[in-house]
Amino acid sequence: MTIEIKRLESRHLTQFLHLCRELDAEGAGVSFTRLKSIEDTEELLADQRTFLYGAFENDKLLGVFRARQGGPGKEHSCYIAAALTAASRRQGIARKLMNYALKDLKANGIWMIRAWVYSNNHPSICSLLDAGFMWAGTNHCHQWDEKEQDYVDDLLFHKDLRAIEAKAAKG
């Protein structure tokens, strides 16, 4: 399987919307499920502070990664989110997608990366920790989870991309 990672373009928006709908039907607790129309995806792609990346196999979209850059005084940082089709999970695609995106974000002057993850989303937590993210705090009982029939915490993770550069320079 050859996976190509690249920035999303307008020609990918129909596939992107299809992926969002698939995630919504699955009951996935990711922000991509809020995108309901092609206009929603166009608006996201047009936002100058949003970076969208896709993982493709033979031009088929398998997953997406979004980084939302902070506003004035916070341009150095962004919040991230990622999601894959159910069939594409646990194959290392998320890692490739994240590594590509982090490298591109750093090249664009972004060095503080943050992610909020539900405490019951063990695969995402493991992916972030494996990628060198640090746990920074917890928003207790933040979200009602229908599947769990209980409240789940929101965990905050961060990664300082400057630390990577400093480590390499010492190395």
mmCIF file of C-alpha atoms in Angstrom:
data_model
loop_
_atom_site.group_PDB
_atom_site.id
_atom_site.type_symbol
_atom_site.label_atom_id
_atom_site.label_comp_id
_atom_site.label_asym_id
_atom_site.label_seq_id
_atom_site.Cartn_x
_atom_site.Cartn_y
_atom_site.Cartn_z
ATOM 1 C CA MET A 1 0.000 0.000 0.000
ATOM 2 C CA THR A 2 1.437 3.352 -1.087
ATOM 3 C CA ILE A 3 0.113 6.293 0.903
ATOM 4 C CA GLU A 4 0.568 9.833 -0.374
ATOM 5 C CA ILE A 5 0.191 12.730 2.069
ATOM 6 C CA LYS A 6 -0.585 16.169 0.687
ATOM 7 C CA ARG A 7 -2.492 19.383 1.292
ATOM 8 C CA LEU A 8 -6.190 19.169 0.504
ATOM 9 C CA GLU A 9 -7.352 21.115 -2.544
ATOM 10 C CA SER A 10 -10.792 22.059 -3.819
ATOM 11 C CA ARG A 11 -10.870 18.949 -6.018
ATOM 12 C CA HIS A 12 -10.783 16.826 -2.828
ATOM 13 C CA LEU A 13 -13.770 18.468 -1.114
ATOM 14 C CA THR A 14 -16.394 15.925 -2.217
ATOM 15 C CA GLN A 15 -14.270 13.093 -0.814
ATOM 16 C CA PHE A 16 -13.636 15.140 2.325
ATOM 17 C CA LEU A 17 -17.367 15.665 2.856
ATOM 18 C CA HIS A 18 -17.998 11.946 2.277
ATOM 19 C CA LEU A 19 -15.407 11.120 4.960
ATOM 20 C CA CYS A 20 -17.068 13.597 7.367
ATOM 21 C CA ARG A 21 -20.433 11.955 6.774
ATOM 22 C CA GLU A 22 -18.946 8.495 7.304
ATOM 23 C CA LEU A 23 -17.500 9.637 10.641
ATOM 24 C CA ASP A 24 -20.842 11.163 11.637
ATOM 25 C CA ALA A 25 -22.740 7.965 10.782
ATOM 26 C CA GLU A 26 -20.207 6.022 12.845
ATOM 27 C CA GLY A 27 -20.870 8.288 15.822
ATOM 28 C CA ALA A 28 -17.241 9.399 15.938
ATOM 29 C CA GLY A 29 -16.572 12.153 18.465
ATOM 30 C CA VAL A 30 -14.503 14.359 16.157
ATOM 31 C CA SER A 31 -15.080 17.908 14.995
ATOM 32 C CA PHE A 32 -15.194 16.829 11.346
ATOM 33 C CA THR A 33 -18.710 15.490 11.944
ATOM 34 C CA ARG A 34 -19.939 19.105 12.158
ATOM 35 C CA LEU A 35 -19.259 19.593 8.451
ATOM 36 C CA LYS A 36 -22.589 18.885 6.764
ATOM 37 C CA SER A 37 -22.369 20.469 3.309
ATOM 38 C CA ILE A 38 -19.927 21.126 0.508
ATOM 39 C CA GLU A 39 -20.168 24.808 1.483
ATOM 40 C CA ASP A 40 -18.902 23.931 4.981
ATOM 41 C CA THR A 41 -15.869 22.192 3.496
ATOM 42 C CA GLU A 42 -15.249 25.066 1.047
ATOM 43 C CA GLU A 43 -15.335 27.545 3.927
ATOM 44 C CA LEU A 44 -12.845 25.479 5.915
ATOM 45 C CA LEU A 45 -10.494 25.147 2.938
ATOM 46 C CA ALA A 46 -10.690 28.908 2.260
ATOM 47 C CA ASP A 47 -9.835 29.835 5.878
ATOM 48 C CA GLN A 48 -6.278 31.222 5.807
ATOM 49 C CA ARG A 49 -5.641 30.021 9.386
ATOM 50 C CA THR A 50 -6.627 26.418 8.666
ATOM 51 C CA PHE A 51 -4.239 23.850 7.244
ATOM 52 C CA LEU A 52 -5.857 20.699 5.813
ATOM 53 C CA TYR A 53 -3.936 17.588 4.846
ATOM 54 C CA GLY A 54 -5.078 14.300 3.402
ATOM 55 C CA ALA A 55 -3.792 10.745 3.261
ATOM 56 C CA PHE A 56 -4.491 9.195 -0.129
ATOM 57 C CA GLU A 57 -4.150 5.758 -1.653
ATOM 58 C CA ASN A 58 -4.567 5.807 -5.433
ATOM 59 C CA ASP A 59 -6.242 9.240 -5.110
ATOM 60 C CA LYS A 60 -8.789 7.879 -2.600
ATOM 61 C CA LEU A 61 -8.985 9.929 0.611
ATOM 62 C CA LEU A 62 -8.335 7.712 3.657
ATOM 63 C CA GLY A 63 -7.900 10.343 6.338
ATOM 64 C CA VAL A 64 -7.633 14.029 7.127
ATOM 65 C CA PHE A 65 -5.600 16.209 9.470
ATOM 66 C CA ARG A 66 -6.600 19.758 10.364
ATOM 67 C CA ALA A 67 -4.493 22.394 12.085
ATOM 68 C CA ARG A 68 -6.211 25.629 13.135
ATOM 69 C CA GLN A 69 -3.726 28.446 13.669
ATOM 70 C CA GLY A 70 -4.278 30.890 16.503
ATOM 71 C CA GLY A 71 -5.338 34.497 15.946
ATOM 72 C CA PRO A 72 -3.399 37.698 16.630
ATOM 73 C CA GLY A 73 -0.649 37.097 19.174
ATOM 74 C CA LYS A 74 -1.174 33.333 18.880
ATOM 75 C CA GLU A 75 0.085 32.747 15.338
ATOM 76 C CA HIS A 76 2.848 30.507 16.671
ATOM 77 C CA SER A 77 0.328 27.855 17.726
ATOM 78 C CA CYS A 78 -2.462 25.680 16.444
ATOM 79 C CA TYR A 79 -4.966 23.077 17.555
ATOM 80 C CA ILE A 80 -5.042 19.859 15.605
ATOM 81 C CA ALA A 81 -7.559 17.153 14.814
ATOM 82 C CA ALA A 82 -7.317 14.044 12.662
ATOM 83 C CA ALA A 83 -9.609 11.280 11.514
ATOM 84 C CA LEU A 84 -9.370 8.206 9.313
ATOM 85 C CA THR A 85 -11.924 5.990 7.655
ATOM 86 C CA ALA A 86 -12.718 2.965 9.794
ATOM 87 C CA ALA A 87 -11.010 0.674 7.270
ATOM 88 C CA SER A 88 -7.800 2.743 7.356
ATOM 89 C CA ARG A 89 -7.159 2.745 11.087
ATOM 90 C CA ARG A 90 -4.320 0.925 12.865
ATOM 91 C CA GLN A 91 -2.109 0.833 9.765
ATOM 92 C CA GLY A 92 0.299 3.655 10.609
ATOM 93 C CA ILE A 93 -1.478 6.120 8.325
ATOM 94 C CA ALA A 94 -2.273 8.550 11.142
ATOM 95 C CA ARG A 95 1.412 8.658 12.105
ATOM 96 C CA LYS A 96 2.464 9.444 8.504
ATOM 97 C CA LEU A 97 -0.234 12.091 8.232
ATOM 98 C CA MET A 98 0.763 13.739 11.516
ATOM 99 C CA ASN A 99 4.501 13.676 10.766
ATOM 100 C CA TYR A 100 3.944 15.295 7.375
ATOM 101 C CA ALA A 101 1.623 17.950 8.818
ATOM 102 C CA LEU A 102 3.912 18.816 11.746
ATOM 103 C CA LYS A 103 6.869 19.265 9.408
ATOM 104 C CA ASP A 104 4.812 21.531 7.129
ATOM 105 C CA LEU A 105 3.408 23.524 10.056
ATOM 106 C CA LYS A 106 6.906 24.099 11.408
ATOM 107 C CA ALA A 107 8.007 25.292 7.950
ATOM 108 C CA ASN A 108 5.126 27.791 8.153
ATOM 109 C CA GLY A 109 6.358 29.218 11.463
ATOM 110 C CA ILE A 110 4.049 27.277 13.766
ATOM 111 C CA TRP A 111 5.879 25.676 16.660
ATOM 112 C CA MET A 112 3.327 25.048 19.446
ATOM 113 C CA ILE A 113 0.876 22.266 18.632
ATOM 114 C CA ARG A 114 -2.103 21.422 20.839
ATOM 115 C CA ALA A 115 -4.790 18.749 20.773
ATOM 116 C CA TRP A 116 -7.907 18.061 22.833
ATOM 117 C CA VAL A 117 -8.762 14.359 22.997
ATOM 118 C CA TYR A 118 -11.594 12.571 24.781
ATOM 119 C CA SER A 119 -10.241 10.396 27.564
ATOM 120 C CA ASN A 120 -11.837 7.269 26.075
ATOM 121 C CA ASN A 121 -10.124 7.757 22.684
ATOM 122 C CA HIS A 122 -7.196 5.473 23.451
ATOM 123 C CA PRO A 123 -5.850 5.178 19.873
ATOM 124 C CA SER A 124 -5.542 8.973 19.557
ATOM 125 C CA ILE A 125 -3.958 9.292 22.986
ATOM 126 C CA CYS A 126 -1.393 6.635 22.075
ATOM 127 C CA SER A 127 -0.690 8.308 18.713
ATOM 128 C CA LEU A 128 -0.052 11.659 20.366
ATOM 129 C CA LEU A 129 2.180 10.201 23.066
ATOM 130 C CA ASP A 130 4.119 8.182 20.468
ATOM 131 C CA ALA A 131 4.631 11.409 18.494
ATOM 132 C CA GLY A 132 6.186 13.111 21.522
ATOM 133 C CA PHE A 133 3.205 15.108 22.738
ATOM 134 C CA MET A 134 2.986 15.824 26.452
ATOM 135 C CA TRP A 135 -0.178 15.635 28.542
ATOM 136 C CA ALA A 136 -0.874 19.157 29.827
ATOM 137 C CA GLY A 137 -4.161 18.929 31.686
ATOM 138 C CA THR A 138 -7.699 17.641 31.966
ATOM 139 C CA ASN A 139 -11.093 19.217 31.551
ATOM 140 C CA HIS A 140 -13.058 16.864 33.822
ATOM 141 C CA CYS A 141 -16.471 15.524 32.765
ATOM 142 C CA HIS A 142 -16.387 17.748 29.718
ATOM 143 C CA GLN A 143 -18.621 15.838 27.301
ATOM 144 C CA TRP A 144 -21.555 13.433 27.551
ATOM 145 C CA ASP A 145 -20.801 10.254 25.604
ATOM 146 C CA GLU A 146 -23.893 8.444 24.321
ATOM 147 C CA LYS A 147 -22.021 5.170 23.768
ATOM 148 C CA GLU A 148 -20.509 5.203 27.262
ATOM 149 C CA GLN A 149 -23.655 6.663 28.865
ATOM 150 C CA ASP A 150 -21.354 8.741 31.002
ATOM 151 C CA TYR A 151 -19.295 11.913 30.910
ATOM 152 C CA VAL A 152 -15.797 11.727 29.482
ATOM 153 C CA ASP A 153 -12.882 13.999 30.247
ATOM 154 C CA ASP A 154 -11.143 16.103 27.621
ATOM 155 C CA LEU A 155 -7.367 15.731 27.781
ATOM 156 C CA LEU A 156 -5.076 18.503 26.549
ATOM 157 C CA PHE A 157 -1.799 17.565 24.879
ATOM 158 C CA HIS A 158 0.923 19.816 23.474
ATOM 159 C CA LYS A 159 4.149 19.557 21.531
ATOM 160 C CA ASP A 160 6.803 22.248 21.171
ATOM 161 C CA LEU A 161 8.362 21.794 17.730
ATOM 162 C CA ARG A 162 11.316 24.010 18.716
ATOM 163 C CA ALA A 163 12.434 21.310 21.157
ATOM 164 C CA ILE A 164 12.954 18.936 18.229
ATOM 165 C CA GLU A 165 15.249 21.428 16.543
ATOM 166 C CA ALA A 166 17.227 22.029 19.746
ATOM 167 C CA LYS A 167 17.640 18.296 20.322
ATOM 168 C CA ALA A 168 18.893 17.753 16.773
ATOM 169 C CA ALA A 169 21.412 20.587 17.132
ATOM 170 C CA LYS A 170 22.855 18.991 20.288
ATOM 171 C CA GLY A 171 22.803 15.592 18.828
#
